[in-house]
Coordinates of C-alpha atoms in Angstrom, one line a residue:
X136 CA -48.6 2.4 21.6
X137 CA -48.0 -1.6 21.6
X138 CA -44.2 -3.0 22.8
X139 CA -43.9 -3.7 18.6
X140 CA -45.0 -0.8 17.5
X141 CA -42.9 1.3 19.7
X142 CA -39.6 -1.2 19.2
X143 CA -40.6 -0.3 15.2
X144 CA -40.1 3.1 16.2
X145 CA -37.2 3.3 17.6
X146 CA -36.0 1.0 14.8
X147 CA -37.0 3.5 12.9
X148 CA -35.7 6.6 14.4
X149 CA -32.3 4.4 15.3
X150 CA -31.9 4.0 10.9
X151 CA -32.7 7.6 10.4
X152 CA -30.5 9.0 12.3
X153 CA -27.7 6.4 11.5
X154 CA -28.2 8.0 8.1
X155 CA -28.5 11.4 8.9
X156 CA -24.9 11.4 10.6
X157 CA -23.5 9.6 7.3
X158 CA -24.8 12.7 5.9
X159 CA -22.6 14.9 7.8
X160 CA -18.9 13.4 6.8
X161 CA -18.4 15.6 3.7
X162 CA -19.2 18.7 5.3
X163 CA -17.7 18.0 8.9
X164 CA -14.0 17.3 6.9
X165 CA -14.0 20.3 5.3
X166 CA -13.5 22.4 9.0
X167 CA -10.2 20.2 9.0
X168 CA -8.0 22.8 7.9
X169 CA -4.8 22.1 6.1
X170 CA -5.8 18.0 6.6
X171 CA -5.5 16.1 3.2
X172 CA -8.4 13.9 2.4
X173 CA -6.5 10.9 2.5
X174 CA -5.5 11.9 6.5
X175 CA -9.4 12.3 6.6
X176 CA -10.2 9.0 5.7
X177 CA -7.4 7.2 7.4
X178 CA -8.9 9.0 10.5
X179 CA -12.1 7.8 9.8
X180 CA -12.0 4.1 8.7
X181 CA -8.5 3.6 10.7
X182 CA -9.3 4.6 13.7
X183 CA -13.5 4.1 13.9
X184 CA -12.6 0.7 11.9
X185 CA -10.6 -0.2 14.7
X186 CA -13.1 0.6 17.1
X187 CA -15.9 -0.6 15.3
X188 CA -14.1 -3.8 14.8
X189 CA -13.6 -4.6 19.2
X190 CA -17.8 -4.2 19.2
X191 CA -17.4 -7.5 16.9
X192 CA -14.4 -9.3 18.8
X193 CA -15.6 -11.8 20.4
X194 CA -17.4 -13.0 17.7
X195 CA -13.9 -13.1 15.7
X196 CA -12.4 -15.0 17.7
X197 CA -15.0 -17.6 17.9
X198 CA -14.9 -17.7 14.3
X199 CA -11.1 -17.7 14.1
X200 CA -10.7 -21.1 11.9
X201 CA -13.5 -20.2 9.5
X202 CA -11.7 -17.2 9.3
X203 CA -8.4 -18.3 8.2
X204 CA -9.7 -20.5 5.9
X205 CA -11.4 -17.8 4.1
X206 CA -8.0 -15.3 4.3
X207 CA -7.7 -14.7 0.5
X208 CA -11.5 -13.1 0.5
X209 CA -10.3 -11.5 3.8
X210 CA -7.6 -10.0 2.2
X211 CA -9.5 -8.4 -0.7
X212 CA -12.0 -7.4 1.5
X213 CA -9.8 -5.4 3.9
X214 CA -8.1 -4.1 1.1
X215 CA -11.5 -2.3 -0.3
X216 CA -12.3 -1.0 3.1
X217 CA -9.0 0.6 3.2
X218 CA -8.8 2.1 -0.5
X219 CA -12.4 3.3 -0.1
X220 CA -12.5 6.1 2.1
X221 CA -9.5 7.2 0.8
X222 CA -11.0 7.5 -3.1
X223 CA -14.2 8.5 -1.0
X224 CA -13.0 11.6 1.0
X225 CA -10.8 12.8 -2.4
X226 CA -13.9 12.7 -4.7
X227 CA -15.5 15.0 -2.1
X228 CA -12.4 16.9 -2.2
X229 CA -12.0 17.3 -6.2
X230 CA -16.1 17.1 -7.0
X231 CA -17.6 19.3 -4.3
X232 CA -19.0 17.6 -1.0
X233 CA -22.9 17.1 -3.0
X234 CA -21.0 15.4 -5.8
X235 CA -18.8 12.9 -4.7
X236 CA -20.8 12.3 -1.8
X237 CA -23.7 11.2 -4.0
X238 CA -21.8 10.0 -6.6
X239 CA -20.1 7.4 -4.3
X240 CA -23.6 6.5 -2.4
X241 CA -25.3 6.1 -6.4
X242 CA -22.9 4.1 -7.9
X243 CA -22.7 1.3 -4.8
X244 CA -25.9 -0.7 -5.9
X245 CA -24.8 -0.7 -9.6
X246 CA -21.9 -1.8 -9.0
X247 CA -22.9 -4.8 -6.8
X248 CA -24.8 -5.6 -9.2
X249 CA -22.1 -5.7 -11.5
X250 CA -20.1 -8.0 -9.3
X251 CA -22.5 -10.2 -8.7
X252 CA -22.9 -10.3 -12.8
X253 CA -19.2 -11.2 -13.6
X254 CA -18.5 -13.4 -10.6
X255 CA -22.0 -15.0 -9.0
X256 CA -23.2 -15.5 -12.6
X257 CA -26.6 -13.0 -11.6
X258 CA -28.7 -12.0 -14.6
X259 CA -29.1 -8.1 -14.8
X260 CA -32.7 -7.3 -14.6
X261 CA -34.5 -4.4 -16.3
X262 CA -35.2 -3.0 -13.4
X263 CA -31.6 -2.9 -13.2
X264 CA -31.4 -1.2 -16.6
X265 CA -33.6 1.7 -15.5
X266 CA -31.4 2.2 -12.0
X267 CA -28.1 2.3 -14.1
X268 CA -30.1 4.4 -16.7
X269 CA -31.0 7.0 -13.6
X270 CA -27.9 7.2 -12.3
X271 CA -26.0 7.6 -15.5
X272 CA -28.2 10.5 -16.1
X273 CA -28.2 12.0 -13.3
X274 CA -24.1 12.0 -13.1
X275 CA -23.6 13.4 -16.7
X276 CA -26.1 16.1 -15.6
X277 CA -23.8 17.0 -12.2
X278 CA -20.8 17.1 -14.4
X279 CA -22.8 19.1 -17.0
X280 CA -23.6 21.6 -14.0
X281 CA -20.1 21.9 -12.6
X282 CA -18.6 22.4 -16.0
X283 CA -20.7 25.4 -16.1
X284 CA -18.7 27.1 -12.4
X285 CA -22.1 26.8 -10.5
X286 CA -20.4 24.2 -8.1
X287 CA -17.5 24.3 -5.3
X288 CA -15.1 22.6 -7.7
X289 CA -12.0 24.1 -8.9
X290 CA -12.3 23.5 -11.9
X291 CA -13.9 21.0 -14.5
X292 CA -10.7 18.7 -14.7
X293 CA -11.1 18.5 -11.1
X294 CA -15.0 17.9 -11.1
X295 CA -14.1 14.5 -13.5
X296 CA -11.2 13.3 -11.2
X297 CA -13.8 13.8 -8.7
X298 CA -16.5 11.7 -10.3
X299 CA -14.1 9.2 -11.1
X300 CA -12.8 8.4 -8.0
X301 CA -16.5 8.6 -6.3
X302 CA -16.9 5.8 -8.8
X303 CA -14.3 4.0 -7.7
X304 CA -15.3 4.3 -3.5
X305 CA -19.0 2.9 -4.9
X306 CA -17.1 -0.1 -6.5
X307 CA -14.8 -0.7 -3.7
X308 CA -18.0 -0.4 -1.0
X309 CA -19.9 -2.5 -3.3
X310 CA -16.6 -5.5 -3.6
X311 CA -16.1 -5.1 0.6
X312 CA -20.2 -5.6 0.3
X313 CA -20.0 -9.2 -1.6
X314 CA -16.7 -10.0 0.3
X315 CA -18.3 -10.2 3.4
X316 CA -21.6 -12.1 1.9
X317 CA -19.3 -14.6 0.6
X318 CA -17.7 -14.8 4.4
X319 CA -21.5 -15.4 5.7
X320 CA -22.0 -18.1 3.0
X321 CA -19.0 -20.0 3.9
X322 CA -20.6 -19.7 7.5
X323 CA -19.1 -17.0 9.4
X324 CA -21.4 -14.9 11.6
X325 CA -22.0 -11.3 10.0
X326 CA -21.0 -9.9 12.8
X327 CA -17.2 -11.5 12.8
X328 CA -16.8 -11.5 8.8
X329 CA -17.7 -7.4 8.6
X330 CA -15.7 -6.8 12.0
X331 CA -12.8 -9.0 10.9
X332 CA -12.6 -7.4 7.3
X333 CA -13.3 -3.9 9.1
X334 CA -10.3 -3.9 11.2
X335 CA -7.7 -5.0 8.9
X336 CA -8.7 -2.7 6.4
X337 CA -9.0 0.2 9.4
X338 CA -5.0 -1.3 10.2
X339 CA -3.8 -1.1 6.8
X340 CA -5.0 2.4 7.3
X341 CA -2.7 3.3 10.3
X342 CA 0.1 3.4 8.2
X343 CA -1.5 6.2 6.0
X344 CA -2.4 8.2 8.9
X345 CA 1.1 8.1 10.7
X346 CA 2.1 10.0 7.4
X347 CA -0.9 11.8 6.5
X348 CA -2.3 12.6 10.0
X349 CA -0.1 15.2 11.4
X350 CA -2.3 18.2 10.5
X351 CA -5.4 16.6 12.4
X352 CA -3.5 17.5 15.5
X353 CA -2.7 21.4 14.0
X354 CA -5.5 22.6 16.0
X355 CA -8.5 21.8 18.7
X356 CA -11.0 22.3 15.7
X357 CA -8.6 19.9 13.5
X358 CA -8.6 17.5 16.4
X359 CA -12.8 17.2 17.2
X360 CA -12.9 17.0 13.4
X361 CA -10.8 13.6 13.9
X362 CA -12.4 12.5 16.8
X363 CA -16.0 13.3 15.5
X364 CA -15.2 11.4 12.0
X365 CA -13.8 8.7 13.6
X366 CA -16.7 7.7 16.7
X367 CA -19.7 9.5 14.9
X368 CA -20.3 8.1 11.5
X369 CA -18.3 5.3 11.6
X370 CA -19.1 3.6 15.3
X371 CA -21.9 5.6 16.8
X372 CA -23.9 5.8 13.1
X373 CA -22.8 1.7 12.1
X374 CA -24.1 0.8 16.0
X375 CA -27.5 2.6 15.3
X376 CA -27.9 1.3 12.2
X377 CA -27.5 -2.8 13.3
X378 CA -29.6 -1.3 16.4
X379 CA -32.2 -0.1 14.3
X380 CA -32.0 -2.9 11.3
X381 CA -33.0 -5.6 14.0
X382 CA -36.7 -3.7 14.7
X383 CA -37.4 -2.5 11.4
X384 CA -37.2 -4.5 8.0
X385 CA -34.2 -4.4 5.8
X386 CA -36.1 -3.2 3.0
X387 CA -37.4 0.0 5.1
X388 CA -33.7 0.5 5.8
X389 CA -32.7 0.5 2.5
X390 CA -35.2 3.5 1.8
X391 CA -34.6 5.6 5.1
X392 CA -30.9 5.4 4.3
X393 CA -31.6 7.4 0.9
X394 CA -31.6 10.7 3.4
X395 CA -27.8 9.7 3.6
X396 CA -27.0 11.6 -0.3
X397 CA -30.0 14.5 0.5
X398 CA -28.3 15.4 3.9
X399 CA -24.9 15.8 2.2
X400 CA -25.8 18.0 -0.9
X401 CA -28.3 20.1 1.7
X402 CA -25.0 20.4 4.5
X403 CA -22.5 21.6 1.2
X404 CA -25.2 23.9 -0.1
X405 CA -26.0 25.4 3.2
X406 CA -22.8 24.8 5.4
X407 CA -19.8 24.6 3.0
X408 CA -21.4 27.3 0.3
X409 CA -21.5 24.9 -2.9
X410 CA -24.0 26.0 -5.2
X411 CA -25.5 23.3 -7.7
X412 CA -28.1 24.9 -10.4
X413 CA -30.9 23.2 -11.6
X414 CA -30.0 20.5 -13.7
X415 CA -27.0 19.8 -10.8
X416 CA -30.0 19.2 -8.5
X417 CA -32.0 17.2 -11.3
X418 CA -28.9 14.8 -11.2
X419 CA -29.3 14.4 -7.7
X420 CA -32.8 13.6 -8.2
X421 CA -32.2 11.1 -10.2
X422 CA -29.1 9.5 -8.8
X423 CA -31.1 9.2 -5.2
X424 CA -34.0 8.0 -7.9
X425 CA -32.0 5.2 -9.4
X426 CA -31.5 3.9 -5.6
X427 CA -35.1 3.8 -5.0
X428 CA -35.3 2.0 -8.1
X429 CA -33.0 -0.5 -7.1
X430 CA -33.7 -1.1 -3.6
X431 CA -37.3 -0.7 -3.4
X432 CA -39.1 -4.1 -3.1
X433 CA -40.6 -5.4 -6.1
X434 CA -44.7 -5.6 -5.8
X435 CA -45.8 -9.2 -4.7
X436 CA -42.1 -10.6 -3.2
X437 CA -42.3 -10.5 0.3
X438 CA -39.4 -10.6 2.3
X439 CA -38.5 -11.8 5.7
X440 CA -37.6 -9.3 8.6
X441 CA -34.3 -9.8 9.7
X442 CA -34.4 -11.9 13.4
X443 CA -31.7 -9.6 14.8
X444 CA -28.3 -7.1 14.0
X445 CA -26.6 -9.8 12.3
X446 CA -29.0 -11.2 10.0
X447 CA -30.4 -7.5 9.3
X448 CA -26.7 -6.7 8.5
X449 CA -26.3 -8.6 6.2
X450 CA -29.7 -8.6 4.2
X451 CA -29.0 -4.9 4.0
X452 CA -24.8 -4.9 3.5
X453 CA -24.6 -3.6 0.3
X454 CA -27.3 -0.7 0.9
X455 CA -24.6 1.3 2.7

């Protein structure tokens, strides 16, 4: 095996497993007992934002002017990252961990491209069309199953508010996403503009966790629940991932992190007992279809492997 191919490897490996432990966050928060979902994602994003955010710090401060120049996109940026894991970890909580978890991941690229519609002036594409057509399939066909008591939703009231607010965590990924292009276009390394808009958002988070929080320390089992939510998925899983984007190409990023939404609704059917029947699992299908569809290269455009973690970070941002 050559020095490339085995760095491609462990590229690839590094991505997989990144996306494997994303996987895990629905299922690992419901062994939290008694913690609200809003105390599970302050844990999370406060506290692994925080952390994630000092792997980035010098690179902040060497990019403190750029930074301040930019503090009104810094702003809205931080304040996505902190109202996303909170709609995030609720649609999981009202929807069923399967649901909101791929609800959330499905709706990301549609949005983006959304955003970039209404405020970059970006035509939408048929290819596009078909993505948002897959997706909006396959998330009347979850509802459709959940209103039918197959799933680990309360009821079908709950199911809705579930979808609803995994929509919402997709559009708020999808805003922090273009924020933090829009830092790298005004010239801000990727590094400093995610780890600067990161650890704001994870601060305006501390506040919610101070009142939410108290139940995480109820129990030891409470209290590796926070600890695993807060280094696993957010700093081990993000520090594979820029590990693993610099040796492989964005693009087979993109399509390794579709295990993400598979891992999730396999962990709540097998872990958590949710049962989704057939046309629940045909919505998956096509939800985790409509990402292929949208992030899958299009024949005869080549694109550039990303150099190292930043560049690869932020060819891939919005896939995540």
């Amino acid at each position: 095996m050559t020095s490339r191919t085995s760095a491609s490897f462990v590229g690839f490996a590094c991505v997989l497993v990144a996306s494997a432990l994303w996987g895990t966050t629905g299922t690992t928060a419901t062994f939290a007992s008694g913690v609200s979902p809003l105390g599970i994602g302050a844990v999370a994003m406060g506290l692994g934002g925080l952390l994630l955010a000092l792997t980035a710090l010098r690179s902040i401060v060497k990019s403190r002017a750029k930074l301040a120049a930019q503090w009104p996109m810094l702003i809205l940026g931080s304040l996505s990252v902190a109202i996303y894991p909170l709609a995030f970890y609720s649609s999981m909580h009202l929807a069923g961990v399967a649901i909101g978890t791929v609800i959330s991941i499905g709706s990301a690229p549609l949005a983006a491209s959304l955003i970039e519609r209404f405020f970059d002036g970006q035509k939408l594409t048929t290819r596009w069309l078909l993505g948002a057509a897959a997706g909006l399939g396959g998330a009347v066909l979850l509802t459709f199953s959940e209103s039918h008591g197959s799933g680990g939703a309360a009821d079908p009231t709950a199911v809705l508010y579930g979808i609803l607010l995994g929509l919402v965590s997709g559009l708020l990924y999808a805003l922090y996403s273009w924020v933090a292009r829009r830092l790298m276009q005004a010239g801000i390394p990727p590094r400093a503009a995610m780890g600067s808009i990161i650890g704001l958002g994870g601060t305006l988070l501390l506040p919610v966790l101070a009142f939410t929080g108290a139940p995480l320390l109820a129990s030891t089992t409470n209290i590796a629940v926070g600890i695993y939510m807060a280094l696993v998925p957010v700093l081990v899983a993000y520090v594979l991932f820029a590990y693993g984007l610099a040796r492989v190409s964005a693009t087979m990023a993109t399509t390794l992190s579709l295990l993400e939404p598979v891992i999730a609704a396999v962990l709540a059917v097998a872990i958590v007992g949710e049962r989704l029947p057939a046309e629940g699992w045909a919505g998956i299908g096509l939800i985790v279809g409509s990402l292929f569809i949208l992030t899958l290269p299009i024949p005869g455009r080549r694109r550039a492997k990303p150099r190292n973690s930043d560049a690869a970070i932020g060819a891939a941002l919005s896939t995540r």
